[in-house]
GROMACS .gro file of C-alpha atoms in nm:
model
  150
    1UNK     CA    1  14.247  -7.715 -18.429
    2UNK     CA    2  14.616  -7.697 -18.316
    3UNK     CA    3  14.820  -7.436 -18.429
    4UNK     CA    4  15.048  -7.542 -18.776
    5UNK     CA    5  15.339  -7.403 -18.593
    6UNK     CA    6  15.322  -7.678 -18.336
    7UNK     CA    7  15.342  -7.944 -18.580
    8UNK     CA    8  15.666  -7.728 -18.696
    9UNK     CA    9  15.800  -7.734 -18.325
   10UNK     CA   10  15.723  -8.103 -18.281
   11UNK     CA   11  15.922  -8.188 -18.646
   12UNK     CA   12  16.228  -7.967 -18.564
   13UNK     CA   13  16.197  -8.121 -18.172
   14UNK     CA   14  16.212  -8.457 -18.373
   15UNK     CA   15  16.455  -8.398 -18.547
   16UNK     CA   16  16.701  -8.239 -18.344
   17UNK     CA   17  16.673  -8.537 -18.127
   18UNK     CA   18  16.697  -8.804 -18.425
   19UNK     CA   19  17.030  -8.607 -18.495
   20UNK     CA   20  17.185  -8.652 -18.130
   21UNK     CA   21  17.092  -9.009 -18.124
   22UNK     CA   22  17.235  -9.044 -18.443
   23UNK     CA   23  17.611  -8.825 -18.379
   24UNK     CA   24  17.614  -8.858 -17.960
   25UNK     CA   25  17.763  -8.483 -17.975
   26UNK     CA   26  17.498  -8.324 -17.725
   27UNK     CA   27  17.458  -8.021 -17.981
   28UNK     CA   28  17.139  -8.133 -18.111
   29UNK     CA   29  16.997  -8.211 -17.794
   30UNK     CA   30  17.019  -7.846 -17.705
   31UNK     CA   31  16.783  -7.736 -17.985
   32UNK     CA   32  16.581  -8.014 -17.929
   33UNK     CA   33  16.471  -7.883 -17.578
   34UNK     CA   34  16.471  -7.529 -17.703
   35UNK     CA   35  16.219  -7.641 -17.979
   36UNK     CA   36  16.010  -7.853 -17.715
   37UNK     CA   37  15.972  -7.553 -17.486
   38UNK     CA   38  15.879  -7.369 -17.787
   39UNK     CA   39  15.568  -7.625 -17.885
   40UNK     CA   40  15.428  -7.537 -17.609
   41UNK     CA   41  15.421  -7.170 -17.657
   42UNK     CA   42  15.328  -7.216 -18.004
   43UNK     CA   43  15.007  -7.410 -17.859
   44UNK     CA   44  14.920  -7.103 -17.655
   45UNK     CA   45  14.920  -6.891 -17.952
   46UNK     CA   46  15.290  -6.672 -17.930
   47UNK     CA   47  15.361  -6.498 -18.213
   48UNK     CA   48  15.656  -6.611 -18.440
   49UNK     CA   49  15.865  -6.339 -18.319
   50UNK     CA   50  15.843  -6.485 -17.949
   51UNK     CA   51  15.858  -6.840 -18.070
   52UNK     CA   52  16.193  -6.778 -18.221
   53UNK     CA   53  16.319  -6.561 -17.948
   54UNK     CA   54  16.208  -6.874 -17.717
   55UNK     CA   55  16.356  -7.050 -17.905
   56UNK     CA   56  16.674  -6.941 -17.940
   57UNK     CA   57  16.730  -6.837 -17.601
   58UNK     CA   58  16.644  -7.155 -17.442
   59UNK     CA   59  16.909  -7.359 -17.650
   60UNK     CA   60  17.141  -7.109 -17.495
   61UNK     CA   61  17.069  -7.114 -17.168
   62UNK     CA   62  17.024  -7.537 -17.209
   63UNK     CA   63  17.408  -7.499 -17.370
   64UNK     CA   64  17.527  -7.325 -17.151
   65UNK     CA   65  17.431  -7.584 -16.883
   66UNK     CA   66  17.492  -7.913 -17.059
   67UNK     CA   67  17.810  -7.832 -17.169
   68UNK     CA   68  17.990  -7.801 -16.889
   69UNK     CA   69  17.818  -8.101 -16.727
   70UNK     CA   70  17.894  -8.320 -17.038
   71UNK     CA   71  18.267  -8.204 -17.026
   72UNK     CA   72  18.304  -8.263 -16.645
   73UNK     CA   73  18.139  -8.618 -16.692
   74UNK     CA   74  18.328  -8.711 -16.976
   75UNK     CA   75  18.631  -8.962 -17.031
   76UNK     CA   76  18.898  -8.734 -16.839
   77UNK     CA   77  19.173  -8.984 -16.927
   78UNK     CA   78  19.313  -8.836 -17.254
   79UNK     CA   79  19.584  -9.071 -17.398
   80UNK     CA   80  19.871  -8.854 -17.506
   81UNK     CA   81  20.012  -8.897 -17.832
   82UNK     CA   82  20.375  -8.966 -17.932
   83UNK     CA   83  20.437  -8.571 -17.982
   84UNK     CA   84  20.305  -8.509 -17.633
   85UNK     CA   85  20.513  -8.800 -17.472
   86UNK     CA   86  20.838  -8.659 -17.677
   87UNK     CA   87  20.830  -8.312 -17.577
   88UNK     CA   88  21.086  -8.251 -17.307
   89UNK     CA   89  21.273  -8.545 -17.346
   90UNK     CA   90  21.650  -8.547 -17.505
   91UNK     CA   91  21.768  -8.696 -17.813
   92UNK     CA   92  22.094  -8.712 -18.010
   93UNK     CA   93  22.166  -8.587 -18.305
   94UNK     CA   94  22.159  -8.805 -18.604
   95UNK     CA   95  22.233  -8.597 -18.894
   96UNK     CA   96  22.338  -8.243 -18.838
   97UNK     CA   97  22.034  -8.005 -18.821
   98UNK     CA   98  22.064  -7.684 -19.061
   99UNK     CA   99  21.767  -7.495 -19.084
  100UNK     CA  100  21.910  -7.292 -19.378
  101UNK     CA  101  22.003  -7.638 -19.580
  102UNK     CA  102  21.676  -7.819 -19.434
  103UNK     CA  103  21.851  -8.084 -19.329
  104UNK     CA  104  21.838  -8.278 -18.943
  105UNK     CA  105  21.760  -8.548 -18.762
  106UNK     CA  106  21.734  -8.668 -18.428
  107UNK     CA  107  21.734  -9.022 -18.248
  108UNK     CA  108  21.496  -9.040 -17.975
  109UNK     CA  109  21.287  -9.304 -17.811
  110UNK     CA  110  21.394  -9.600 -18.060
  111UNK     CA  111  21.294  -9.392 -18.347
  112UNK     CA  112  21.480  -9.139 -18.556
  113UNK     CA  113  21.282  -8.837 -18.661
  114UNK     CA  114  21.324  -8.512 -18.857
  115UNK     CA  115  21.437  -8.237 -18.661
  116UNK     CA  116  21.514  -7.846 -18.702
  117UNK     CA  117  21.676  -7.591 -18.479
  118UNK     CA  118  21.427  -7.410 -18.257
  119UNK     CA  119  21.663  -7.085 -18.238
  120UNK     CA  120  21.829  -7.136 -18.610
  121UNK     CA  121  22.136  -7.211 -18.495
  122UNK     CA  122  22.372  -7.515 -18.606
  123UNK     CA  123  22.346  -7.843 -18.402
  124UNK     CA  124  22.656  -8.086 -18.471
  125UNK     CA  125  22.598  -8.461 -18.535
  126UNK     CA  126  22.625  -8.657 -18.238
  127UNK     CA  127  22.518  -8.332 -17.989
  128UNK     CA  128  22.221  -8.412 -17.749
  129UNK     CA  129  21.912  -8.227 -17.764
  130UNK     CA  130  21.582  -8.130 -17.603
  131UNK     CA  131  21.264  -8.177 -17.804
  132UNK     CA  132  21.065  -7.799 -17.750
  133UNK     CA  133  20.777  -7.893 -17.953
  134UNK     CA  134  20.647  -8.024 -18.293
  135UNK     CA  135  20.543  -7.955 -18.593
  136UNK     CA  136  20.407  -8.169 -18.852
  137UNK     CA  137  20.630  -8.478 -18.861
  138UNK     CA  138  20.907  -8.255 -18.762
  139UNK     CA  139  21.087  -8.200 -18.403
  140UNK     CA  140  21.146  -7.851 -18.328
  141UNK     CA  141  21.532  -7.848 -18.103
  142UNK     CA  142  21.689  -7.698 -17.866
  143UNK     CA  143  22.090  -7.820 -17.834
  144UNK     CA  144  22.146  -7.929 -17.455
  145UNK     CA  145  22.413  -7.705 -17.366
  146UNK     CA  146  22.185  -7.406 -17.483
  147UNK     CA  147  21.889  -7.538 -17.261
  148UNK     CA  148  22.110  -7.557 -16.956
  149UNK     CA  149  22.254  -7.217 -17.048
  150UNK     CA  150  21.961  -7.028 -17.007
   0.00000   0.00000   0.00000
């Protein structure tokens, strides 16, 4: 008679691997090999306490291979977004950016976004800026002659 605990093994192997067919996320598949070794030393009678530590420490050490296999193997041609593509680039001033009265905006790239003052200070209408980063919706600035100052 086989051990119940292999039937357990098999059903968790099962089912980790339904659940990676099913999301494509190669977690699963980790404790799906973990819980296949483990059959096995559930069918040559380890204890629980073994099982589990067997367990366990093969989905590691199967993580800690597959992951940085999947990652090198996977679609390294990330498309950046419209925040990525802005950042760096100048703009003009729209609607004079006060951080204190949250008001700003800046023109850039056809488009005419929401903008604040990176450093707090003042930026004129009509003064060109460099786009430091984003947050939100909003484009954090840096006035041009500042930039170019430092």
């Amino acid at each position: 008679m086989i051990n119940s605990m292999v039937w357990v093994w098999l059903g968790v192997t099962a089912l980790a691997a339904f659940l990676e067919m099913a999301t494509m996320t190669l977690v699963s598949v980790w404790c799906a090999v973990g819980a296949l070794v483990t059959v096995f030393a559930a069918y040559f009678g380890a204890s629980l306490q073994a099982q589990l530590l067997l367990f366990v420490t093969v989905s590691i050490i199967v993580a800690a291979i597959v992951r940085p296999l999947a990652k090198k193997y996977a679609d390294p041609h990330t498309v950046p977004t419209n925040a990525d593509r802005l950042v760096g680039m100048e703009g003009r001033v729209t609607e004079t950016i006060n951080n204190d009265y949250p008001t700003g905006a800046v023109y850039i790239d056809g488009k005419t976004w929401t903008a604040r003052s990176a450093d707090g200070e003042v930026i004129p209408k009509g003064e060109v800026v460099e786009i430091e980063r984003m947050e939100g919706v909003k484009l954090i600035v840096r006035a041009k002659a500042a930039v170019t100052a430092v």
